[in-house]
Amino acid sequence: MGELGRRFGHYDEVAAARASTEGSGPVRGTGRAVGRASRAAGAAARRPFAAVGRAVRRATHAHGAGESGLGKLIELHAVNSAGDMLITVALASTVFFAVPTDQARGRVALYLAVTMAPFVLLAPVVGPLLDRVPHGRRAAMAGAMLARAVLALGMSGAVASGGLELYPAALGVLVSSKAYGVVRSAVVPRLLPRRFSLVKANSRVTLAGLLATGAAAPLGAGLYLLGPAWPLYGACAVFAAGTFLSFSLPHKVDSARGEAPVSPAGRRTRPRPGLRTVGRSVLRGLQANSALRALSGFLIFFLAFLLREHPLGGLSPAASLGLVAVAAGAGNALGTAIGAWLRARGPEVIIAVVLALALGVTVAAALLYAVLAAVMVTATAATAGLCQALAKLSLDALIQRDVPETFRTSAFARSETLLQLSWVVGGALGIALPLHGVLGLAVAAAVLALTAATTVRGLLAAAHRHGAARPRVA
C-alpha cells in the first residue's frame, strides 16, 4: 500500500508539473516573442548610429592616419571642439541674449576684460611651461579636458543669473582650451603618417573640429530649451569623455626626441623662445594672419550687436545671427578643403591672394551695405571664414618650411597665442564702435588695407625667390 501510494504520488507530481508547463506555454512563448522583438528594435535603433560611427572611423583613420595614431587625435579634437561649442552656447545665452543691447555690450566687454586680460599675461607662460613637460603631453591634454569638465559643472549654477562668479570660471575654461591647443600643436608632428605633410594633418584636424562644432551648435540650442544649465551639463559629459580619450593616444606623443625651444638668438641653449628669427616670410605671414584673425573677431562681435538692433531682411535677430554664423562656418570649411586641393601653390602667394580677397570684399561691403545689407554681411562673413582658414594653412606651411624641426613646436605655440590675441583686439574694436554698418566695415577695410600694404609685396617677393622649391600647402 505504501508503495502504491508513493507511485500515485509520483504520478501526481509529474502530472502537475506537465500541466503547469503546458499551461504556461503560451505565456512563455509570448515572453520569448517580446524579447526577440525588443532585441530587434534595439538593434534597429543602434544600426544608424553604428553606421555613422563606422563612417567616421573610416574617415578619420584613412590614408594611414589610423596606424600612425593621427586618427585618434582627430577624434579627440572633434570632442574638444564640441565641448567648447556647448560652453559657448551657454555663455552666449547668458551674456548676450538675456539682456538688452546696451547691457549686453557691457557684459560682453566685461567678459573680454575679465577673461582676456589675465590670458594676455598667462599666454606667454603656457607654451614654455608645456615645453618643459614634453613627457606628459597625454596627461596635459587629459588635464585640460578634466579642468573644463569641472569648470562647466561649476558654471552651471551661475549661468542662469550671469553673476560675476561666472567670469573666473570662463577664464579657466579659456586657459585650459588654449593649453590643449598648444599641446595638440606639439603632438601633431609625432603622429604624421607617411607621405603626410604637417599642413595636411592640421587641415584634417581642423576640419574635424569644424564639423563637430557644427553638430554641437544645434545640440546646445536644444539642451538650452531644457534649461540654461543643460548645455553646460552636456559640456561636462563631453569633456569627461575627452579625458579618457586623451590617454588612448599612442605613447610616442610623450616623446621629446629631437625637440628644443625656439631661441631668439638662434642658439640651442635655454634662452626665452620667440618668433623673431624664424624668417621674414613667416613674420609677414603671421602679420597677415593676425589681421585676418582680428577681422574675424571684429565681425563676430560687431555683427552680433548690429544685427540684434538691425536684423537682415525682415528676419529675427536670432535668425540673422544664425545666417551669418552658418556663412562664416561654411566659408571656413570651404577654405580648409581648398587648402588640401591647392597642392602646388606657394604659401606666400596664397596668403597674399586671400588678404587681397578679404580686403576687396570688405571694401565692397562698406560701399554697398546701404543697398544690399543682407548680401554684403553674409558675403563678408563667408569670405572672412574662407580667407582665415586658407591663410592659417599657409602659415603652417611657412613654419614647416622655414623653422627647423627642433624649434617648430614652440613656433606653433607662440603663433597660436599671437593669433588669439589678435582675435581679442578685433573683438574689442567691434564692441567699442558705434552700431553703424558702413562705419564698422570701413574700419575693418582700413585695417586690412594697412596690412596688405606692408606685407603683400614682401610675400610675393619671397615666393619669387623660392621659385620651384616652394613647398606644397597640402
mmCIF file with all atom_site columns, C-alpha atoms in Angstrom, residues 89-91 93-99 103 107 152-166 224 226-233:
data_model
loop_
_atom_site.group_PDB
_atom_site.id
_atom_site.type_symbol
_atom_site.label_atom_id
_atom_site.label_alt_id
_atom_site.label_comp_id
_atom_site.label_asym_id
_atom_site.label_entity_id
_atom_site.label_seq_id
_atom_site.pdbx_PDB_ins_code
_atom_site.Cartn_x
_atom_site.Cartn_y
_atom_site.Cartn_z
_atom_site.occupancy
_atom_site.B_iso_or_equiv
_atom_site.pdbx_formal_charge
_atom_site.auth_seq_id
_atom_site.auth_comp_id
_atom_site.auth_asym_id
_atom_site.auth_atom_id
_atom_site.pdbx_PDB_model_num
ATOM 1  C CA . VAL A 1 89  ? 26.140 78.397 -26.396 1.00 0.00 ? 89  VAL A CA 1
ATOM 2  C CA . ALA A 1 90  ? 25.598 78.549 -22.636 1.00 0.00 ? 90  ALA A CA 1
ATOM 3  C CA . LEU A 1 91  ? 27.643 81.739 -22.200 1.00 0.00 ? 91  LEU A CA 1
ATOM 4  C CA . SER A 1 93  ? 22.634 82.837 -23.985 1.00 0.00 ? 93  SER A CA 1
ATOM 5  C CA . THR A 1 94  ? 23.504 84.407 -20.638 1.00 0.00 ? 94  THR A CA 1
ATOM 6  C CA . VAL A 1 95  ? 25.937 87.169 -21.552 1.00 0.00 ? 95  VAL A CA 1
ATOM 7  C CA . PHE A 1 96  ? 24.341 88.266 -24.814 1.00 0.00 ? 96  PHE A CA 1
ATOM 8  C CA . PHE A 1 97  ? 20.738 87.248 -25.432 1.00 0.00 ? 97  PHE A CA 1
ATOM 9  C CA . ALA A 1 98  ? 19.281 87.506 -21.942 1.00 0.00 ? 98  ALA A CA 1
ATOM 10 C CA . VAL A 1 99  ? 19.626 91.285 -21.553 1.00 0.00 ? 99  VAL A CA 1
ATOM 11 C CA . GLN A 1 103 ? 23.598 95.983 -21.152 1.00 0.00 ? 103 GLN A CA 1
ATOM 12 C CA . ARG A 1 107 ? 28.531 92.317 -20.272 1.00 0.00 ? 107 ARG A CA 1
ATOM 13 C CA . ALA A 1 152 ? 31.482 73.577 -16.762 1.00 0.00 ? 152 ALA A CA 1
ATOM 14 C CA . LEU A 1 153 ? 29.787 71.820 -13.877 1.00 0.00 ? 153 LEU A CA 1
ATOM 15 C CA . GLY A 1 154 ? 30.665 74.712 -11.570 1.00 0.00 ? 154 GLY A CA 1
ATOM 16 C CA . MET A 1 155 ? 29.399 77.299 -14.046 1.00 0.00 ? 155 MET A CA 1
ATOM 17 C CA . SER A 1 156 ? 26.032 75.573 -14.319 1.00 0.00 ? 156 SER A CA 1
ATOM 18 C CA . GLY A 1 157 ? 24.924 77.084 -11.018 1.00 0.00 ? 157 GLY A CA 1
ATOM 19 C CA . ALA A 1 158 ? 25.745 80.668 -12.038 1.00 0.00 ? 158 ALA A CA 1
ATOM 20 C CA . VAL A 1 159 ? 24.844 80.695 -15.719 1.00 0.00 ? 159 VAL A CA 1
ATOM 21 C CA . ALA A 1 160 ? 21.177 81.500 -15.129 1.00 0.00 ? 160 ALA A CA 1
ATOM 22 C CA . SER A 1 161 ? 21.916 84.652 -13.112 1.00 0.00 ? 161 SER A CA 1
ATOM 23 C CA . GLY A 1 162 ? 25.028 85.725 -15.011 1.00 0.00 ? 162 GLY A CA 1
ATOM 24 C CA . GLY A 1 163 ? 26.793 86.661 -11.788 1.00 0.00 ? 163 GLY A CA 1
ATOM 25 C CA . LEU A 1 164 ? 30.406 87.739 -11.541 1.00 0.00 ? 164 LEU A CA 1
ATOM 26 C CA . GLU A 1 165 ? 31.449 84.286 -10.353 1.00 0.00 ? 165 GLU A CA 1
ATOM 27 C CA . LEU A 1 166 ? 30.845 83.130 -13.920 1.00 0.00 ? 166 LEU A CA 1
ATOM 28 C CA . TYR A 1 224 ? 19.199 75.173 -23.710 1.00 0.00 ? 224 TYR A CA 1
ATOM 29 C CA . LEU A 1 226 ? 15.571 72.328 -21.221 1.00 0.00 ? 226 LEU A CA 1
ATOM 30 C CA . GLY A 1 227 ? 17.237 74.994 -19.089 1.00 0.00 ? 227 GLY A CA 1
ATOM 31 C CA . PRO A 1 228 ? 20.210 77.423 -19.139 1.00 0.00 ? 228 PRO A CA 1
ATOM 32 C CA . ALA A 1 229 ? 22.457 74.946 -17.314 1.00 0.00 ? 229 ALA A CA 1
ATOM 33 C CA . TRP A 1 230 ? 21.843 71.970 -19.607 1.00 0.00 ? 230 TRP A CA 1
ATOM 34 C CA . PRO A 1 231 ? 24.421 72.921 -22.288 1.00 0.00 ? 231 PRO A CA 1
ATOM 35 C CA . LEU A 1 232 ? 26.999 73.014 -19.503 1.00 0.00 ? 232 LEU A CA 1
ATOM 36 C CA . TYR A 1 233 ? 25.917 69.593 -18.282 1.00 0.00 ? 233 TYR A CA 1
#
